[in-house]
Amino acid sequence: MRIALLPGDGIGKDIVKQAVKVLDAVGKKYNCVFEYKEALIGGEAIDKVGTPLPQETIDICKESDAVLLGAVGGPKWDNLAGNLRPEAGLLGIRKALGVYANLRPAIVFPQLKDASTLKEEVLKDGIEIMIVRELTGGLYFGEKKRVQTEEGQKAWDTMVYTEKEIDRISRMSFEIARKRNRKLTLVDKSNVLESSRLWREVFTNIAKDYTDVAVDYMYVDNAAMQLVRNPKQFDVILTENTFGDILSDEAAMLTGSLGMLPSASLGDGKVGLYEPIHGSAPDIAGQNKANPIATIMSVAMMLRYSFNMLDAADDIEKAIVTILDKGYRTLDIMQEGMTAVGTEEMGDLIAGEIK
Ligand code: IPM
Ligand code: MG
């Protein structure tokens, strides 16, 4: 199994290294070989070859069976033009692989419920929400421009969606809901946005093919509120790109830390892209402080969705639970009475449980 590694910037290198340790442990246990090829993306690619997404990186990813990405970006590159920023590399690889569905599960581990800023009663009995974020359309990819007018500058971004784009991700979301608790909430702003009204129409039509799934509609402002008021009401949330970006950071805080949310990006092609939802955290990069769990959980998703290694995926998730049960915590989820460990130790501990 060929895996492209795109560590990227900031803590990207720290966390991808831990995920590879865990993959190697899986390889040993299941007697299979993971072959890694590292490639440049983001700020590091800008520094070394002058572009955030070199063609060579695209080629390496397309020739792989799956891609593991760390994070991109940092203050060093903040003043570059939009299409030359590290983030353009990330958007570019998502687009190049055609991974339009970004699955972001927010799981509250009982061991960490005190790490959340929410009251225990809101989180009790566990939370497991799946956010399905559209990843290759909307505001991120619509026409954007800046012009000079007589009254000063003017800039715009456009939120564009085609029926086809909504259709394919809606169907995928219904299929996902079918394998879970059969509840699917479409989050939009259809009281204001025309693109949202198209989402509702297309989605409602497809719902007729999935009468076994309970469907619900919610405006995004209300959804932001409901996520912290009563998160248990959600099973699967489907939403467009920008709303999904925002809501998934919010959902991460249910779990106590941004460092706990993995993601899988899938399309109709064969290559899946796996990455934690958090950013590059340049302030703690290279200091053995980052939480590698989101990336390690992303690897579990890779084993499940790209390699159909369901037992191995379960092994990783169980290993994480065991290590949390034993009281080990990285700084972001550290609490009184627990044992603080660094990035490397957390990686070693989780990998060590897979035998
Ligand atoms: C994410 C990140 C990215 C996004 C940034 C880094 C471009 O916030 O994956 O959620 O907005 O998609
Ligand atoms: Mg984000």
Short mmCIF file of C-alpha atoms and ligand atoms in Angstrom, two decimals:
data_model
loop_
_atom_site.label_atom_id
_atom_site.label_comp_id
_atom_site.label_asym_id
_atom_site.label_seq_id
_atom_site.Cartn_x
_atom_site.Cartn_y
_atom_site.Cartn_z
CA MET A 1 0.00 0.00 0.00
CA ARG A 2 1.52 3.24 -1.15
CA ILE A 3 0.99 6.27 1.06
CA ALA A 4 2.01 9.79 0.14
CA LEU A 5 3.12 11.80 3.16
CA LEU A 6 2.63 15.56 3.03
CA PRO A 7 3.75 16.81 6.45
CA GLY A 8 3.64 20.46 5.42
CA ASP A 9 4.36 23.25 7.90
CA GLY A 10 4.46 23.94 11.63
CA ILE A 11 3.44 20.96 13.73
CA GLY A 12 2.65 19.03 10.54
CA LYS A 13 6.03 17.27 10.68
CA ASP A 14 5.72 16.47 14.40
CA ILE A 15 2.33 14.81 14.08
CA VAL A 16 2.75 12.96 10.78
CA LYS A 17 5.84 11.29 12.23
CA GLN A 18 3.73 9.84 15.05
CA ALA A 19 1.05 8.64 12.66
CA VAL A 20 3.73 6.78 10.68
CA LYS A 21 4.89 5.05 13.87
CA VAL A 22 1.35 3.81 14.35
CA LEU A 23 1.05 2.69 10.72
CA ASP A 24 4.30 0.78 11.06
CA ALA A 25 2.96 -0.96 14.16
CA VAL A 26 -0.15 -1.91 12.18
CA GLY A 27 2.04 -3.19 9.34
CA LYS A 28 3.93 -5.43 11.75
CA LYS A 29 0.81 -6.81 13.36
CA TYR A 30 -1.02 -7.50 10.11
CA ASN A 31 2.04 -8.45 8.13
CA CYS A 32 1.55 -5.86 5.42
CA VAL A 33 3.82 -3.22 3.97
CA PHE A 34 3.15 0.49 3.85
CA GLU A 35 5.40 2.26 1.42
CA TYR A 36 5.84 5.97 2.08
CA LYS A 37 6.76 8.73 -0.30
CA GLU A 38 7.18 12.20 1.12
CA ALA A 39 6.30 15.28 -0.90
CA LEU A 40 6.33 19.05 -0.45
CA ILE A 41 3.26 21.18 0.16
CA GLY A 42 2.44 24.59 1.63
CA GLY A 43 5.00 27.03 2.99
CA GLU A 44 7.87 24.56 2.82
CA ALA A 45 7.15 24.01 -0.88
CA ILE A 46 7.06 27.78 -1.43
CA ASP A 47 10.47 28.13 0.22
CA LYS A 48 12.07 25.21 -1.61
CA VAL A 49 10.54 25.32 -5.09
CA GLY A 50 8.54 28.54 -5.23
CA THR A 51 4.99 27.15 -5.34
CA PRO A 52 2.67 25.79 -2.62
CA LEU A 53 1.71 22.75 -4.72
CA PRO A 54 4.47 21.46 -7.03
CA GLN A 55 3.39 19.24 -9.92
CA GLU A 56 5.61 16.52 -8.50
CA THR A 57 3.49 16.47 -5.35
CA ILE A 58 0.29 16.06 -7.35
CA ASP A 59 1.89 13.21 -9.30
CA ILE A 60 3.10 11.44 -6.17
CA CYS A 61 -0.35 11.73 -4.59
CA LYS A 62 -2.14 10.46 -7.67
CA GLU A 63 0.19 7.46 -7.88
CA SER A 64 -0.50 6.57 -4.26
CA ASP A 65 -3.34 4.64 -2.68
CA ALA A 66 -3.86 7.25 0.02
CA VAL A 67 -2.45 10.58 1.17
CA LEU A 68 -1.67 11.64 4.73
CA LEU A 69 -1.38 15.39 5.22
CA GLY A 70 -0.22 17.27 8.31
CA ALA A 71 -0.99 20.99 8.13
CA VAL A 72 -0.01 24.06 6.13
CA GLY A 73 0.54 27.75 6.77
CA GLY A 74 2.33 30.11 9.11
CA PRO A 75 3.00 33.81 9.73
CA LYS A 76 6.02 33.70 7.44
CA TRP A 77 3.78 33.37 4.38
CA ASP A 78 0.82 35.48 5.53
CA ASN A 79 1.55 38.39 3.25
CA LEU A 80 1.68 36.48 -0.02
CA ALA A 81 -1.06 36.85 -2.62
CA GLY A 82 -3.97 34.42 -2.13
CA ASN A 83 -3.05 32.00 -4.90
CA LEU A 84 0.56 31.78 -3.65
CA ARG A 85 -0.20 31.16 0.00
CA PRO A 86 0.40 27.76 1.63
CA GLU A 87 -3.39 27.28 1.93
CA ALA A 88 -3.64 27.36 -1.87
CA GLY A 89 -1.57 24.17 -1.85
CA LEU A 90 -4.07 22.47 0.43
CA LEU A 91 -7.08 23.58 -1.61
CA GLY A 92 -5.22 22.59 -4.77
CA ILE A 93 -4.52 19.03 -3.68
CA ARG A 94 -8.13 18.56 -2.52
CA LYS A 95 -9.29 19.71 -5.93
CA ALA A 96 -6.69 17.71 -7.86
CA LEU A 97 -7.74 14.50 -6.10
CA GLY A 98 -11.43 15.35 -6.53
CA VAL A 99 -12.15 14.63 -2.87
CA TYR A 100 -15.42 16.47 -2.56
CA ALA A 101 -16.66 14.87 0.66
CA ASN A 102 -14.82 15.69 3.86
CA LEU A 103 -15.87 13.48 6.76
CA ARG A 104 -15.17 15.03 10.13
CA PRO A 105 -16.29 12.89 13.05
CA ALA A 106 -16.49 14.63 16.43
CA ILE A 107 -16.31 12.01 19.15
CA VAL A 108 -16.33 12.95 22.80
CA PHE A 109 -14.23 10.44 24.71
CA PRO A 110 -15.64 9.94 28.21
CA GLN A 111 -12.07 10.25 29.54
CA LEU A 112 -11.90 13.80 28.19
CA LYS A 113 -15.31 15.17 28.99
CA ASP A 114 -13.79 17.40 31.66
CA ALA A 115 -11.43 18.84 29.07
CA SER A 116 -14.37 20.37 27.23
CA THR A 117 -15.54 23.84 28.17
CA LEU A 118 -19.12 22.57 28.08
CA LYS A 119 -20.98 21.37 31.15
CA GLU A 120 -20.92 17.68 31.84
CA GLU A 121 -24.70 17.34 31.52
CA VAL A 122 -24.51 18.49 27.88
CA LEU A 123 -21.93 15.83 27.06
CA LYS A 124 -22.97 12.93 29.24
CA ASP A 125 -23.55 9.53 27.59
CA GLY A 126 -21.07 10.52 24.88
CA ILE A 127 -21.40 12.46 21.66
CA GLU A 128 -20.70 11.14 18.20
CA ILE A 129 -21.43 13.53 15.37
CA MET A 130 -20.34 13.14 11.78
CA ILE A 131 -19.94 16.41 9.90
CA VAL A 132 -19.87 15.94 6.15
CA ARG A 133 -18.33 19.06 4.68
CA GLU A 134 -18.42 19.72 0.94
CA LEU A 135 -14.77 20.27 0.10
CA THR A 136 -14.19 21.27 -3.52
CA GLY A 137 -16.82 23.93 -4.20
CA GLY A 138 -18.51 26.96 -2.70
CA LEU A 139 -16.81 30.15 -1.53
CA TYR A 140 -13.40 28.53 -1.47
CA PHE A 141 -13.41 27.88 -5.20
CA GLY A 142 -15.85 30.40 -6.68
CA GLU A 143 -14.65 33.47 -8.53
CA LYS A 144 -12.79 35.88 -6.30
CA LYS A 145 -11.54 39.27 -7.21
CA ARG A 146 -10.35 42.64 -6.02
CA VAL A 147 -10.73 45.84 -8.03
CA GLN A 148 -10.00 49.50 -7.55
CA THR A 149 -13.06 51.77 -7.74
CA GLU A 150 -13.48 55.51 -7.32
CA GLU A 151 -14.52 55.02 -3.71
CA GLY A 152 -11.67 52.66 -2.88
CA GLN A 153 -11.09 48.97 -3.27
CA LYS A 154 -13.80 46.41 -3.70
CA ALA A 155 -13.47 42.64 -3.29
CA TRP A 156 -15.71 39.63 -3.68
CA ASP A 157 -15.85 35.88 -3.33
CA THR A 158 -18.66 33.86 -4.81
CA MET A 159 -20.45 30.86 -3.39
CA VAL A 160 -21.18 28.69 -6.41
CA TYR A 161 -22.73 25.22 -6.45
CA THR A 162 -24.00 23.06 -9.26
CA GLU A 163 -26.77 20.53 -8.94
CA LYS A 164 -24.29 17.76 -9.65
CA GLU A 165 -22.00 18.82 -6.82
CA ILE A 166 -24.89 18.83 -4.35
CA ASP A 167 -26.30 15.59 -5.69
CA ARG A 168 -23.19 13.45 -5.24
CA ILE A 169 -22.39 14.60 -1.70
CA SER A 170 -26.02 14.33 -0.62
CA ARG A 171 -26.13 10.71 -1.76
CA MET A 172 -22.89 9.95 0.02
CA SER A 173 -24.27 11.54 3.21
CA PHE A 174 -27.43 9.46 3.06
CA GLU A 175 -25.31 6.33 2.67
CA ILE A 176 -23.23 7.37 5.69
CA ALA A 177 -26.36 8.09 7.74
CA ARG A 178 -27.67 4.63 6.86
CA LYS A 179 -24.65 3.05 8.50
CA ARG A 180 -25.15 5.17 11.64
CA ASN A 181 -28.28 6.34 13.44
CA ARG A 182 -30.16 7.25 10.27
CA LYS A 183 -30.55 10.93 10.98
CA LEU A 184 -29.28 13.53 8.53
CA THR A 185 -29.40 17.30 9.07
CA LEU A 186 -28.82 19.63 6.14
CA VAL A 187 -27.30 22.86 7.39
CA ASP A 188 -27.62 25.92 5.15
CA LYS A 189 -28.69 29.56 4.98
CA SER A 190 -31.61 29.10 2.63
CA ASN A 191 -33.49 32.03 4.14
CA VAL A 192 -30.88 34.28 2.51
CA LEU A 193 -28.67 32.47 -0.01
CA GLU A 194 -29.76 31.26 -3.44
CA SER A 195 -27.09 28.54 -3.46
CA SER A 196 -28.56 27.23 -0.19
CA ARG A 197 -32.01 27.09 -1.78
CA LEU A 198 -30.58 24.91 -4.53
CA TRP A 199 -29.00 22.68 -1.88
CA ARG A 200 -32.40 22.20 -0.22
CA GLU A 201 -34.15 21.39 -3.47
CA VAL A 202 -31.63 18.84 -4.68
CA PHE A 203 -31.26 17.31 -1.22
CA THR A 204 -35.02 17.00 -0.71
CA ASN A 205 -35.37 15.19 -4.01
CA ILE A 206 -32.68 12.69 -3.11
CA ALA A 207 -34.26 12.14 0.30
CA LYS A 208 -37.12 10.38 -1.51
CA ASP A 209 -34.69 7.55 -2.29
CA TYR A 210 -33.76 7.23 1.38
CA THR A 211 -37.03 7.14 3.28
CA ASP A 212 -35.35 5.09 6.02
CA VAL A 213 -33.24 8.13 6.99
CA ALA A 214 -34.85 10.89 9.06
CA VAL A 215 -34.16 14.25 7.49
CA ASP A 216 -33.91 17.61 9.19
CA TYR A 217 -33.14 21.15 7.97
CA MET A 218 -31.37 23.81 9.97
CA TYR A 219 -30.07 27.30 9.30
CA VAL A 220 -26.36 27.56 9.97
CA ASP A 221 -26.68 30.21 12.69
CA ASN A 222 -29.11 28.01 14.57
CA ALA A 223 -26.88 24.96 13.99
CA ALA A 224 -23.94 26.82 15.55
CA MET A 225 -26.10 27.42 18.61
CA GLN A 226 -27.58 23.91 18.75
CA LEU A 227 -24.12 22.33 18.60
CA VAL A 228 -23.29 23.75 22.02
CA ARG A 229 -26.84 23.76 23.40
CA ASN A 230 -27.81 20.17 22.65
CA PRO A 231 -25.22 18.37 20.51
CA LYS A 232 -26.85 15.01 21.15
CA GLN A 233 -29.63 15.83 18.69
CA PHE A 234 -27.22 15.42 15.76
CA ASP A 235 -26.12 12.28 13.98
CA VAL A 236 -24.87 13.28 10.52
CA ILE A 237 -24.63 16.93 9.48
CA LEU A 238 -24.26 17.76 5.80
CA THR A 239 -23.17 21.25 4.84
CA GLU A 240 -21.31 23.30 2.26
CA ASN A 241 -17.62 24.09 2.39
CA THR A 242 -17.38 27.29 4.46
CA PHE A 243 -20.12 26.39 6.94
CA GLY A 244 -18.46 23.01 7.40
CA ASP A 245 -15.10 24.62 8.08
CA ILE A 246 -16.59 26.77 10.83
CA LEU A 247 -18.91 24.19 12.39
CA SER A 248 -16.21 21.53 12.56
CA ASP A 249 -13.93 23.77 14.63
CA GLU A 250 -16.88 24.39 16.91
CA ALA A 251 -17.65 20.67 17.12
CA ALA A 252 -14.01 20.02 18.00
CA MET A 253 -14.48 21.99 21.19
CA LEU A 254 -17.11 19.53 22.33
CA THR A 255 -14.31 16.99 22.41
CA GLY A 256 -12.07 19.26 24.46
CA SER A 257 -9.44 20.07 21.86
CA LEU A 258 -8.92 20.85 18.22
CA GLY A 259 -6.19 18.25 18.50
CA MET A 260 -8.72 15.42 18.64
CA LEU A 261 -10.58 15.74 15.31
CA PRO A 262 -9.51 13.64 12.33
CA SER A 263 -10.84 13.80 8.80
CA ALA A 264 -11.15 11.75 5.66
CA SER A 265 -11.69 13.33 2.27
CA LEU A 266 -13.21 11.09 -0.34
CA GLY A 267 -14.41 11.39 -3.90
CA ASP A 268 -15.17 9.07 -6.77
CA GLY A 269 -11.49 8.51 -7.47
CA LYS A 270 -9.34 5.89 -5.78
CA VAL A 271 -7.13 8.17 -3.67
CA GLY A 272 -8.41 9.32 -0.30
CA LEU A 273 -6.87 12.25 1.56
CA TYR A 274 -6.53 12.10 5.33
CA GLU A 275 -5.70 15.02 7.59
CA PRO A 276 -6.40 16.37 11.06
CA ILE A 277 -8.82 19.30 11.01
CA HIS A 278 -6.51 21.58 12.97
CA GLY A 279 -3.93 23.97 11.56
CA SER A 280 -0.15 24.18 11.68
CA ALA A 281 0.14 25.84 15.15
CA PRO A 282 3.51 27.46 14.32
CA ASP A 283 3.90 28.71 17.91
CA ILE A 284 4.46 25.16 19.21
CA ALA A 285 6.06 23.58 16.13
CA GLY A 286 9.10 21.39 16.70
CA GLN A 287 8.74 21.61 20.49
CA ASN A 288 7.27 18.17 21.14
CA LYS A 289 4.05 19.81 22.37
CA ALA A 290 1.46 19.07 19.67
CA ASN A 291 -1.26 16.48 20.14
CA PRO A 292 -0.82 13.79 17.45
CA ILE A 293 -4.14 12.04 18.19
CA ALA A 294 -6.16 13.77 15.44
CA THR A 295 -3.59 12.62 12.88
CA ILE A 296 -3.42 9.12 14.33
CA MET A 297 -7.21 8.93 14.18
CA SER A 298 -7.00 10.11 10.57
CA VAL A 299 -4.81 7.10 9.89
CA ALA A 300 -7.51 4.89 11.41
CA MET A 301 -9.93 6.44 8.93
CA MET A 302 -7.46 5.71 6.13
CA LEU A 303 -7.29 2.06 7.10
CA ARG A 304 -11.07 1.89 7.23
CA TYR A 305 -11.99 3.79 4.04
CA SER A 306 -9.00 3.31 1.72
CA PHE A 307 -7.65 -0.10 2.73
CA ASN A 308 -10.73 -1.80 4.17
CA MET A 309 -8.61 -2.83 7.19
CA LEU A 310 -11.43 -2.55 9.67
CA ASP A 311 -9.77 -4.50 12.49
CA ALA A 312 -6.63 -2.41 12.24
CA ALA A 313 -8.72 0.78 12.37
CA ASP A 314 -10.44 -0.53 15.49
CA ASP A 315 -7.05 -1.40 16.98
CA ILE A 316 -5.89 2.19 16.64
CA GLU A 317 -9.01 3.63 18.17
CA LYS A 318 -8.83 1.16 21.04
CA ALA A 319 -5.15 1.99 21.56
CA ILE A 320 -6.03 5.68 21.89
CA VAL A 321 -8.74 4.90 24.44
CA THR A 322 -6.35 2.69 26.41
CA ILE A 323 -3.69 5.39 26.56
CA LEU A 324 -6.25 7.99 27.64
CA ASP A 325 -7.55 5.54 30.24
CA LYS A 326 -4.03 5.18 31.58
CA GLY A 327 -4.01 8.93 32.16
CA TYR A 328 -1.57 10.10 29.49
CA ARG A 329 -2.33 13.57 28.09
CA THR A 330 -0.69 16.03 25.75
CA LEU A 331 -0.69 19.66 26.92
CA ASP A 332 -3.91 20.68 25.14
CA ILE A 333 -5.94 18.08 27.06
CA MET A 334 -3.86 18.02 30.25
CA GLN A 335 -5.72 17.92 33.55
CA GLU A 336 -4.90 17.59 37.21
CA GLY A 337 -3.80 14.13 38.24
CA MET A 338 -2.93 13.07 34.70
CA THR A 339 0.51 12.40 33.22
CA ALA A 340 1.71 15.03 30.76
CA VAL A 341 3.53 13.65 27.72
CA GLY A 342 4.97 15.16 24.58
CA THR A 343 4.15 14.47 20.95
CA GLU A 344 6.79 11.75 20.60
CA GLU A 345 5.80 9.93 23.78
CA MET A 346 2.13 10.00 22.82
CA GLY A 347 3.02 8.49 19.44
CA ASP A 348 5.17 5.81 21.07
CA LEU A 349 2.50 4.98 23.65
CA ILE A 350 -0.27 4.54 21.08
CA ALA A 351 1.94 2.59 18.67
CA GLY A 352 3.07 0.42 21.59
CA GLU A 353 -0.52 -0.68 22.25
CA ILE A 354 -0.80 -2.17 18.77
CA LYS A 355 0.61 -5.64 19.01
C1 IPM B 1 -9.42 23.12 7.52
C2 IPM B 1 -8.55 24.34 7.48
C3 IPM B 1 -8.35 24.77 6.02
C4 IPM B 1 -9.72 25.03 5.43
C5 IPM B 1 -7.42 26.01 5.86
C6 IPM B 1 -6.07 25.76 6.43
C7 IPM B 1 -7.33 26.44 4.43
O1 IPM B 1 -9.11 25.35 8.25
O2 IPM B 1 -9.05 22.09 6.92
O3 IPM B 1 -10.47 23.17 8.17
O4 IPM B 1 -10.29 26.11 5.61
O5 IPM B 1 -10.24 24.12 4.77
MG MG B 2 -10.77 24.78 9.39
#
